[in-house]
Amino acid sequence: CLIGVCVGRPPDADGDGHGAIGCGAGDDCDDSRAAVNPRATEGPVGRSTCFDGLDNDCDTLADLVSPRCDGLDWAHIDRPLEIGIGLGERTPLVFGAAFEIGATGTSGPMTDLWAEIGIGPLLSDPTDNPAWTWSGADYYGRGGPGNSRDVFAGYLTPPAAGTFSVAYRFTTDRGVTWLYADADGNGAAPPSNGIQTDRLGTLRVAINSHLLVTEIVVAPTEAEFIEIYNPTVVTVALAGYYLYDAADPAIAWRYWDLPSGPPWPAVRGYDFVAAFPPGASIGPGERVTVATGSAQTFAARHGSNPTFELRPGTPNDPATPDMAAAFPGSIGGAAAGLLANMAETVVLFHWNGATDLVADVDIASWGTTAEAPDKTGVTRDGPDPDSVPSAYRPDTPVASQQAIAGVHPSGGSFVRTDLAETGEPRTDGNGLNGHDETGEDLTATWTVAAATTPGT
């Protein structure tokens, strides 16, 4: 344009194929931005183009004023925003909510309002993102201020370990368009502000959700130890955790009788029921070793001190905390080792000191399952306020349980090779997180090693 006279095509400074308005047939309302022109898209609801302060499609209606940004007034992912589970487990219910004035918060869900919960790469935008996967969420009821919102709830079962972002999305047109929602809220009315990737939910999936026994040495006697690994993403306080190896066929007492209190059984000299010392913990990805003898004999064999010792030496090594007796006399004092070479069962379990029932954490049998636990049909009444016994869920029958195959050589060990406990039932068990710890096929998840690797 020269002195108001147009020569040739209108100038296109931003290269978007549209000339500037005011010069001949130009129709670009902002020739400095290639993303603004009559062919650009404003919306749909919740997209960044509804919050960027631009009239993207040059129709004189910008952001939430544009009918293309119309839709649900507001939606968000509600709770929980931080979730941690083990691989193969299902999340707790994750809630999301939507609001449309005059339509939500009634006696049932808004007509044609659907919701889905999604998981995707950490801190990625879920909007139309093929890297995200979605599953349906069900109407849960009314909620929010004045019960004005429709609340939905759904579960996630992530396919792999790792850290992921979580979001909700909603549709009122049977999936033609979706409104993606973070914790701040998104929609067609204030205070919606689009998707903020740092305001999505976070899901941390560990290879497992509970502590694991990962190495056991039974020979020679001075080398005996049990290794425990924390595969989770959080530090685990060891208060309430116990190690048990006291399945004496001559007495009826078993580890699940601990909440019932005294009279206590007479523990054989080569058995133990031991608690971890006060203040002990295990960080994410860390391993601890429990020597069944003293720190001195362990160090002489393995070249370093154990994390804990069951039977202190003389003099007691102040650098190595002692395991504590679960009750008087619960740690045997036999000169021989505490772990049988040919066949035994070790149980790592948890009891909070207040309930009727203990929870299995991990169980390892080798040689045979003759001492393996089966709490099917067992009821116990512990120190809780009532006098009503609680019942354990069925365990895998002992005849169907599997022991670690083989006998490790002197100087070798039994080593866990599968941190995910592949094949173990994940629900309806007596485990700390609902697992059936008696249902793990130890022939597939453990092996015999020629050398020991304590703490690694």
Coordinates of C-alpha atoms in Angstrom, one line a residue:
C1 CA 0.0 0.0 0.0
L2 CA 1.5 3.3 -1.1
I3 CA -0.2 6.5 -0.1
G4 CA -3.5 4.6 0.2
V5 CA -3.2 3.0 -3.1
C6 CA -3.0 -0.8 -3.2
V7 CA -0.5 -2.3 -5.7
G8 CA -0.4 -6.1 -6.1
R9 CA -1.3 -8.3 -3.2
P10 CA -1.8 -7.0 0.3
P11 CA 1.3 -7.3 2.5
D12 CA 1.5 -10.4 4.6
A13 CA 4.1 -9.6 7.3
D14 CA 3.6 -12.7 9.4
G15 CA 3.5 -15.1 6.4
D16 CA 0.2 -16.8 7.3
G17 CA -1.3 -16.3 3.9
H18 CA -3.6 -13.4 4.9
G19 CA -2.9 -9.8 4.1
A20 CA -3.4 -7.1 6.7
I21 CA -6.8 -5.5 7.1
G22 CA -7.0 -2.0 5.7
C23 CA -5.1 -2.8 2.6
G24 CA -7.3 -4.0 -0.3
A25 CA -8.8 -7.4 0.3
G26 CA -6.6 -8.0 3.4
D27 CA -8.5 -9.8 6.2
D28 CA -5.8 -10.4 8.9
C29 CA -6.7 -8.6 12.0
D30 CA -3.1 -9.0 13.4
D31 CA -0.5 -9.3 10.7
S32 CA 2.3 -9.6 13.3
R33 CA 1.1 -13.1 14.5
A34 CA 0.9 -16.0 12.2
A35 CA -1.5 -17.8 14.6
V36 CA -4.1 -15.0 14.2
N37 CA -6.1 -15.0 11.0
P38 CA -9.6 -15.9 9.8
R39 CA -8.6 -19.5 9.3
A40 CA -7.3 -19.9 12.8
T41 CA -9.2 -21.7 15.5
E42 CA -10.6 -20.1 18.7
G43 CA -11.5 -22.8 21.1
P44 CA -13.0 -25.3 21.6
V45 CA -13.8 -24.8 25.3
G46 CA -10.8 -24.9 27.6
R47 CA -8.1 -24.6 25.0
S48 CA -5.3 -22.2 25.3
T49 CA -6.8 -20.0 22.5
C50 CA -9.6 -19.2 24.9
F51 CA -7.3 -17.6 27.4
D52 CA -4.6 -15.9 25.3
G53 CA -6.1 -12.5 25.0
L54 CA -6.2 -12.7 21.2
D55 CA -9.0 -12.7 18.6
N56 CA -7.5 -15.7 17.0
D57 CA -10.0 -16.1 14.2
C58 CA -10.6 -12.4 13.6
D59 CA -14.3 -12.4 14.2
T60 CA -14.1 -9.5 16.8
L61 CA -14.9 -11.9 19.6
A62 CA -11.9 -13.0 21.7
D63 CA -11.4 -15.7 24.4
L64 CA -14.4 -16.5 26.6
V65 CA -16.6 -14.1 24.7
S66 CA -16.3 -16.2 21.5
P67 CA -19.1 -18.7 21.0
R68 CA -16.4 -21.2 20.0
C69 CA -15.1 -21.2 23.5
D70 CA -18.5 -21.9 25.0
G71 CA -19.1 -25.1 26.8
L72 CA -19.1 -26.4 30.4
D73 CA -18.7 -23.5 32.8
W74 CA -16.0 -25.1 34.9
A75 CA -14.4 -28.5 35.7
H76 CA -11.4 -29.7 37.7
I77 CA -9.6 -32.8 39.0
D78 CA -10.4 -32.8 42.7
R79 CA -8.6 -35.4 44.8
P80 CA -6.2 -37.0 45.5
L81 CA -3.6 -35.0 43.7
E82 CA -0.7 -37.1 44.9
I83 CA -0.9 -40.9 44.6
G84 CA 1.6 -43.6 45.2
I85 CA 1.0 -47.3 44.3
G86 CA 2.9 -50.4 43.3
L87 CA 3.0 -51.8 39.8
G88 CA 0.0 -53.9 39.0
E89 CA -2.1 -52.2 41.7
R90 CA -5.1 -50.0 41.1
T91 CA -5.2 -46.4 42.4
P92 CA -7.7 -45.3 45.0
L93 CA -10.7 -43.5 43.6
V94 CA -9.7 -40.3 41.9
F95 CA -12.4 -37.6 41.8
G96 CA -13.2 -34.9 39.3
A97 CA -16.1 -32.4 39.2
A98 CA -17.9 -30.3 36.6
F99 CA -20.2 -27.2 36.9
E100 CA -22.8 -25.9 34.5
I101 CA -25.2 -23.3 35.9
G102 CA -28.7 -24.7 36.2
A103 CA -27.7 -28.2 34.9
T104 CA -25.3 -29.8 37.4
G105 CA -25.9 -30.4 41.1
T106 CA -29.4 -31.8 40.5
S107 CA -30.8 -35.2 41.6
G108 CA -28.6 -36.9 38.9
P109 CA -25.9 -36.2 36.4
M110 CA -26.3 -33.5 33.8
T111 CA -27.8 -34.8 30.6
D112 CA -25.1 -36.1 28.2
L113 CA -22.3 -35.2 30.6
W114 CA -19.5 -37.8 30.4
A115 CA -16.2 -37.9 32.3
E116 CA -12.9 -39.7 31.8
I117 CA -9.8 -39.9 33.9
G118 CA -6.4 -40.0 32.1
I119 CA -2.7 -40.7 32.7
G120 CA 0.1 -39.4 30.6
P121 CA 3.8 -38.3 30.6
L122 CA 4.8 -36.2 33.6
L123 CA 4.0 -32.5 33.2
S124 CA 2.7 -32.9 29.7
D125 CA -0.4 -31.2 28.4
P126 CA -3.2 -33.8 28.1
T127 CA -5.1 -31.7 25.5
D128 CA -5.7 -33.9 22.4
N129 CA -2.4 -35.6 23.4
P130 CA -2.0 -39.2 21.9
A131 CA 0.5 -40.0 24.6
W132 CA -2.3 -39.9 27.2
T133 CA -4.7 -42.9 27.9
W134 CA -8.2 -42.4 29.2
S135 CA -10.8 -44.6 31.0
G136 CA -14.3 -43.9 32.0
A137 CA -15.3 -42.3 35.3
D138 CA -18.7 -42.9 36.9
Y139 CA -21.1 -40.3 38.3
Y140 CA -20.5 -40.3 42.1
G141 CA -23.0 -37.6 43.3
R142 CA -23.2 -34.0 44.0
G143 CA -20.4 -31.9 45.6
G144 CA -18.7 -28.6 45.9
P145 CA -20.1 -25.3 47.1
G146 CA -23.9 -25.8 47.7
N147 CA -23.7 -29.2 46.1
S148 CA -23.7 -27.4 42.8
R149 CA -21.3 -29.7 40.9
D150 CA -21.5 -33.2 39.4
V151 CA -18.8 -35.3 40.9
F152 CA -17.3 -38.3 39.1
A153 CA -14.9 -41.0 40.3
G154 CA -12.6 -43.5 38.6
Y155 CA -9.6 -45.7 39.0
L156 CA -6.3 -46.0 37.1
T157 CA -4.2 -49.1 36.7
P158 CA -0.9 -47.9 35.2
P159 CA 0.9 -50.2 32.8
A160 CA 4.4 -49.5 34.0
A161 CA 6.5 -48.1 36.9
G162 CA 7.3 -44.4 36.8
T163 CA 5.9 -41.0 37.5
F164 CA 2.9 -39.7 35.6
S165 CA 0.5 -36.8 35.4
V166 CA -3.2 -37.3 35.9
A167 CA -6.1 -35.3 34.6
Y168 CA -9.9 -35.3 34.0
R169 CA -11.8 -34.5 30.8
F170 CA -15.5 -33.9 30.2
T171 CA -17.7 -33.9 27.2
T172 CA -21.3 -32.9 26.6
D173 CA -21.5 -33.9 22.9
R174 CA -20.6 -37.6 23.2
G175 CA -16.9 -37.1 22.8
V176 CA -16.8 -34.8 19.8
T177 CA -15.1 -32.1 21.9
W178 CA -13.5 -32.5 25.4
L179 CA -12.9 -30.1 28.2
Y180 CA -9.6 -31.0 29.8
A181 CA -9.3 -30.2 33.5
D182 CA -6.5 -29.6 36.0
A183 CA -6.7 -28.8 39.7
D184 CA -7.1 -25.1 39.2
G185 CA -10.1 -25.6 37.0
N186 CA -10.9 -25.1 33.3
G187 CA -14.0 -24.2 31.3
A188 CA -16.0 -21.4 29.7
A189 CA -16.4 -19.1 32.7
P190 CA -14.1 -17.6 35.3
P191 CA -12.0 -18.6 37.2
S192 CA -11.1 -21.0 34.4
N193 CA -7.6 -20.4 33.2
G194 CA -6.7 -23.3 30.8
I195 CA -4.5 -26.2 31.5
Q196 CA -1.5 -25.7 33.7
T197 CA 0.7 -28.7 33.5
D198 CA 2.2 -28.1 37.0
R199 CA -1.4 -28.3 38.4
L200 CA -2.2 -31.8 37.2
G201 CA -2.4 -34.7 39.6
T202 CA 0.8 -36.8 40.1
L203 CA 0.9 -40.6 40.2
R204 CA 4.0 -42.4 41.3
V205 CA 4.2 -46.1 40.4
A206 CA 6.9 -48.1 42.2
I207 CA 7.9 -51.5 41.1
N208 CA 6.1 -52.6 44.3
S209 CA 4.2 -50.9 47.0
H210 CA 5.7 -52.6 50.1
L211 CA 9.0 -53.8 51.5
L212 CA 10.5 -57.0 50.1
V213 CA 12.8 -59.6 51.4
T214 CA 15.4 -59.8 48.7
E215 CA 18.3 -62.0 49.9
I216 CA 18.7 -64.7 52.5
V217 CA 21.9 -66.5 53.6
V218 CA 21.6 -69.7 55.6
A219 CA 25.1 -71.1 55.4
P220 CA 27.7 -70.9 56.8
T221 CA 26.3 -69.9 60.2
E222 CA 28.4 -66.9 60.7
A223 CA 27.3 -65.5 57.3
E224 CA 23.5 -65.7 58.0
F225 CA 21.5 -62.6 57.2
I226 CA 18.2 -61.4 55.8
E227 CA 18.1 -58.4 53.4
I228 CA 15.1 -56.1 53.0
Y229 CA 14.6 -53.7 50.2
N230 CA 12.3 -50.7 49.8
P231 CA 11.1 -50.5 46.2
T232 CA 8.7 -47.7 46.9
V233 CA 9.1 -43.9 46.4
V234 CA 8.8 -43.0 50.1
T235 CA 10.8 -43.6 53.2
V236 CA 9.2 -46.3 55.3
A237 CA 9.4 -46.1 59.1
L238 CA 10.1 -49.6 60.5
A239 CA 8.1 -49.1 63.6
G240 CA 5.5 -52.0 63.6
Y241 CA 7.5 -54.2 61.3
Y242 CA 8.6 -57.6 62.5
L243 CA 10.7 -60.6 61.3
Y244 CA 9.4 -64.0 62.2
D245 CA 10.9 -67.5 62.0
A246 CA 9.3 -69.4 64.8
A247 CA 6.8 -71.9 63.2
D248 CA 7.3 -74.6 65.9
P249 CA 5.1 -77.6 65.2
A250 CA 5.0 -78.4 68.9
I251 CA 3.1 -75.3 69.8
A252 CA 0.0 -73.6 68.3
W253 CA 1.3 -70.0 68.5
R254 CA 2.0 -68.2 65.2
Y255 CA 2.9 -64.7 64.3
W256 CA -0.8 -63.7 63.8
D257 CA -1.3 -64.4 67.5
L258 CA 0.9 -61.4 68.5
P259 CA -2.1 -59.0 68.9
S260 CA -3.7 -61.4 71.3
G261 CA -1.0 -60.7 73.9
P262 CA 0.3 -63.0 76.6
P263 CA 0.8 -65.7 77.6
W264 CA 3.7 -65.8 75.3
P265 CA 5.1 -69.1 73.9
A266 CA 8.5 -70.5 74.6
V267 CA 10.5 -69.8 71.5
R268 CA 13.0 -72.5 70.4
G269 CA 16.7 -71.5 70.7
Y270 CA 17.0 -71.3 66.9
D271 CA 13.8 -69.3 66.3
F272 CA 12.9 -65.6 66.6
V273 CA 10.2 -63.0 66.5
A274 CA 12.0 -59.7 66.3
A275 CA 11.0 -56.0 66.0
F276 CA 13.1 -53.3 64.5
P277 CA 14.7 -50.8 66.8
P278 CA 13.0 -47.5 67.6
G279 CA 13.5 -44.8 65.0
A280 CA 14.7 -47.2 62.3
S281 CA 13.6 -46.5 58.7
I282 CA 14.5 -47.5 55.2
G283 CA 14.6 -44.9 52.4
P284 CA 13.3 -45.4 48.8
G285 CA 15.6 -47.7 46.9
E286 CA 17.6 -48.6 50.0
R287 CA 18.4 -52.1 51.4
V288 CA 19.0 -53.1 55.0
T289 CA 20.6 -56.2 56.3
V290 CA 19.7 -58.1 59.5
A291 CA 22.4 -60.4 60.7
T292 CA 21.0 -63.3 62.7
G293 CA 24.2 -63.3 64.7
S294 CA 26.4 -60.4 65.8
A295 CA 27.8 -57.5 63.8
Q296 CA 31.3 -58.8 64.4
T297 CA 30.8 -62.2 62.9
F298 CA 28.9 -60.6 60.0
A299 CA 31.7 -58.2 59.3
A300 CA 34.3 -60.8 59.5
R301 CA 32.5 -62.8 56.8
H302 CA 31.2 -60.0 54.5
G303 CA 33.7 -57.2 55.0
S304 CA 31.2 -54.6 56.4
N305 CA 28.7 -54.3 59.2
P306 CA 25.1 -55.2 58.9
T307 CA 22.4 -52.6 59.3
F308 CA 20.9 -54.5 62.3
E309 CA 22.0 -57.5 64.4
L310 CA 19.7 -60.0 66.1
R311 CA 22.1 -61.4 68.7
P312 CA 24.8 -58.9 69.8
G313 CA 28.3 -60.0 70.3
T314 CA 30.6 -59.4 73.2
P315 CA 31.3 -56.6 73.5
N316 CA 28.2 -55.2 71.7
D317 CA 29.1 -53.2 68.7
P318 CA 27.6 -49.7 69.4
A319 CA 27.6 -48.8 65.7
T320 CA 25.0 -51.5 64.8
P321 CA 21.5 -51.2 66.3
D322 CA 20.1 -54.3 67.9
M323 CA 16.8 -55.9 66.8
A324 CA 14.3 -56.0 69.7
A325 CA 12.5 -59.0 71.1
A326 CA 8.8 -58.8 70.2
F327 CA 8.0 -60.2 73.6
P328 CA 10.2 -61.6 76.4
G329 CA 12.4 -64.5 75.2
S330 CA 11.3 -64.2 71.5
I331 CA 14.9 -64.2 70.1
G332 CA 16.5 -67.6 70.4
G333 CA 20.0 -67.9 71.9
A334 CA 21.3 -71.1 70.3
A335 CA 25.0 -71.1 69.4
A336 CA 24.0 -72.6 66.0
G337 CA 22.5 -70.5 63.3
L338 CA 18.9 -69.3 63.4
L339 CA 18.1 -70.1 59.8
A340 CA 17.8 -73.8 58.8
N341 CA 19.9 -74.7 55.8
M342 CA 17.5 -77.1 54.1
A343 CA 14.0 -75.7 54.7
E344 CA 12.5 -72.8 56.6
T345 CA 10.0 -69.9 56.3
V346 CA 10.8 -66.3 57.1
V347 CA 7.9 -63.8 57.4
L348 CA 8.2 -60.0 57.3
F349 CA 4.9 -58.7 58.8
H350 CA 3.4 -55.5 60.2
W351 CA 1.3 -54.8 63.2
N352 CA 0.3 -51.3 64.3
G353 CA -0.1 -52.4 67.9
A354 CA -3.8 -51.5 68.1
T355 CA -5.8 -53.8 65.7
D356 CA -6.9 -57.4 65.8
L357 CA -4.9 -58.5 62.8
V358 CA -1.4 -58.4 61.5
A359 CA -0.6 -57.8 57.8
D360 CA 1.8 -59.9 55.8
V361 CA 4.5 -57.8 54.1
D362 CA 6.6 -60.6 52.4
I363 CA 7.1 -64.3 52.9
A364 CA 10.0 -66.5 51.8
S365 CA 10.1 -70.2 52.1
W366 CA 12.9 -72.4 50.9
G367 CA 13.2 -76.2 50.6
T368 CA 9.6 -76.9 51.5
T369 CA 6.5 -75.0 52.6
A370 CA 6.0 -77.1 55.7
E371 CA 6.2 -74.0 57.9
A372 CA 4.4 -71.7 55.5
P373 CA 1.4 -69.8 56.9
D374 CA -2.3 -70.3 56.1
K375 CA -4.6 -68.0 58.0
T376 CA -7.8 -69.2 56.2
G377 CA -10.6 -69.3 58.7
V378 CA -8.5 -67.7 61.5
T379 CA -10.2 -65.0 63.7
R380 CA -8.5 -63.0 66.5
D381 CA -9.5 -60.3 68.9
G382 CA -6.6 -58.0 69.7
P383 CA -6.3 -54.8 71.8
D384 CA -8.9 -52.7 69.9
P385 CA -11.8 -51.3 72.0
D386 CA -14.3 -53.9 71.1
S387 CA -14.4 -57.6 72.0
V388 CA -15.4 -58.7 68.5
P389 CA -12.9 -61.0 66.7
S390 CA -11.8 -60.0 63.2
A391 CA -11.3 -62.6 60.5
Y392 CA -8.4 -63.1 58.1
R393 CA -9.1 -63.5 54.5
P394 CA -8.3 -66.9 52.9
D395 CA -4.6 -67.5 52.2
T396 CA -3.3 -69.7 49.4
P397 CA -3.5 -73.3 50.7
V398 CA -0.1 -74.6 51.9
A399 CA -0.3 -77.4 49.4
S400 CA -0.5 -74.9 46.6
Q401 CA 2.3 -72.5 47.9
Q402 CA 5.7 -72.6 46.3
A403 CA 9.1 -72.6 48.0
I404 CA 12.4 -71.3 46.6
A405 CA 13.9 -74.2 44.7
G406 CA 17.2 -75.7 45.6
V407 CA 19.8 -75.3 48.3
H408 CA 22.3 -72.5 48.1
P409 CA 26.0 -73.5 48.6
S410 CA 28.0 -72.4 51.6
G411 CA 29.0 -68.8 50.8
G412 CA 26.0 -68.3 48.5
S413 CA 22.5 -67.1 49.0
F414 CA 18.9 -67.1 48.0
V415 CA 18.2 -64.0 45.9
R416 CA 15.0 -62.4 44.7
T417 CA 15.1 -61.8 41.0
D418 CA 11.6 -60.3 40.5
L419 CA 10.8 -57.1 42.5
A420 CA 7.3 -57.0 41.1
E421 CA 6.3 -60.4 42.6
T422 CA 4.9 -61.2 39.1
G423 CA 1.8 -63.4 39.3
E424 CA 1.1 -62.8 43.0
P425 CA -2.6 -62.0 43.6
R426 CA -2.9 -58.3 44.2
T427 CA -6.3 -58.1 45.9
D428 CA -8.3 -59.8 48.6
G429 CA -5.2 -61.0 50.5
N430 CA -3.9 -60.5 54.0
G431 CA -1.0 -58.4 52.8
L432 CA -0.2 -54.9 53.9
N433 CA -1.7 -53.5 50.6
G434 CA -4.2 -56.3 49.9
H435 CA -1.7 -58.7 48.3
D436 CA -1.9 -62.4 48.9
E437 CA 1.7 -62.9 49.9
T438 CA 1.2 -66.6 50.3
G439 CA 0.3 -66.8 46.5
E440 CA 3.7 -65.8 45.1
D441 CA 5.4 -68.5 43.0
L442 CA 8.9 -68.3 44.7
T443 CA 10.3 -70.8 42.2
A444 CA 9.8 -68.1 39.5
T445 CA 10.8 -65.0 41.5
W446 CA 13.8 -66.2 43.4
T447 CA 17.0 -68.0 42.5
V448 CA 20.1 -69.5 44.1
A449 CA 23.3 -67.4 43.8
A450 CA 26.9 -68.6 44.2
A451 CA 28.0 -65.5 46.1
T452 CA 26.4 -63.1 48.6
T453 CA 25.6 -59.4 47.8
P454 CA 24.5 -57.9 51.1
G455 CA 23.1 -54.4 50.8
T456 CA 23.4 -54.3 47.0

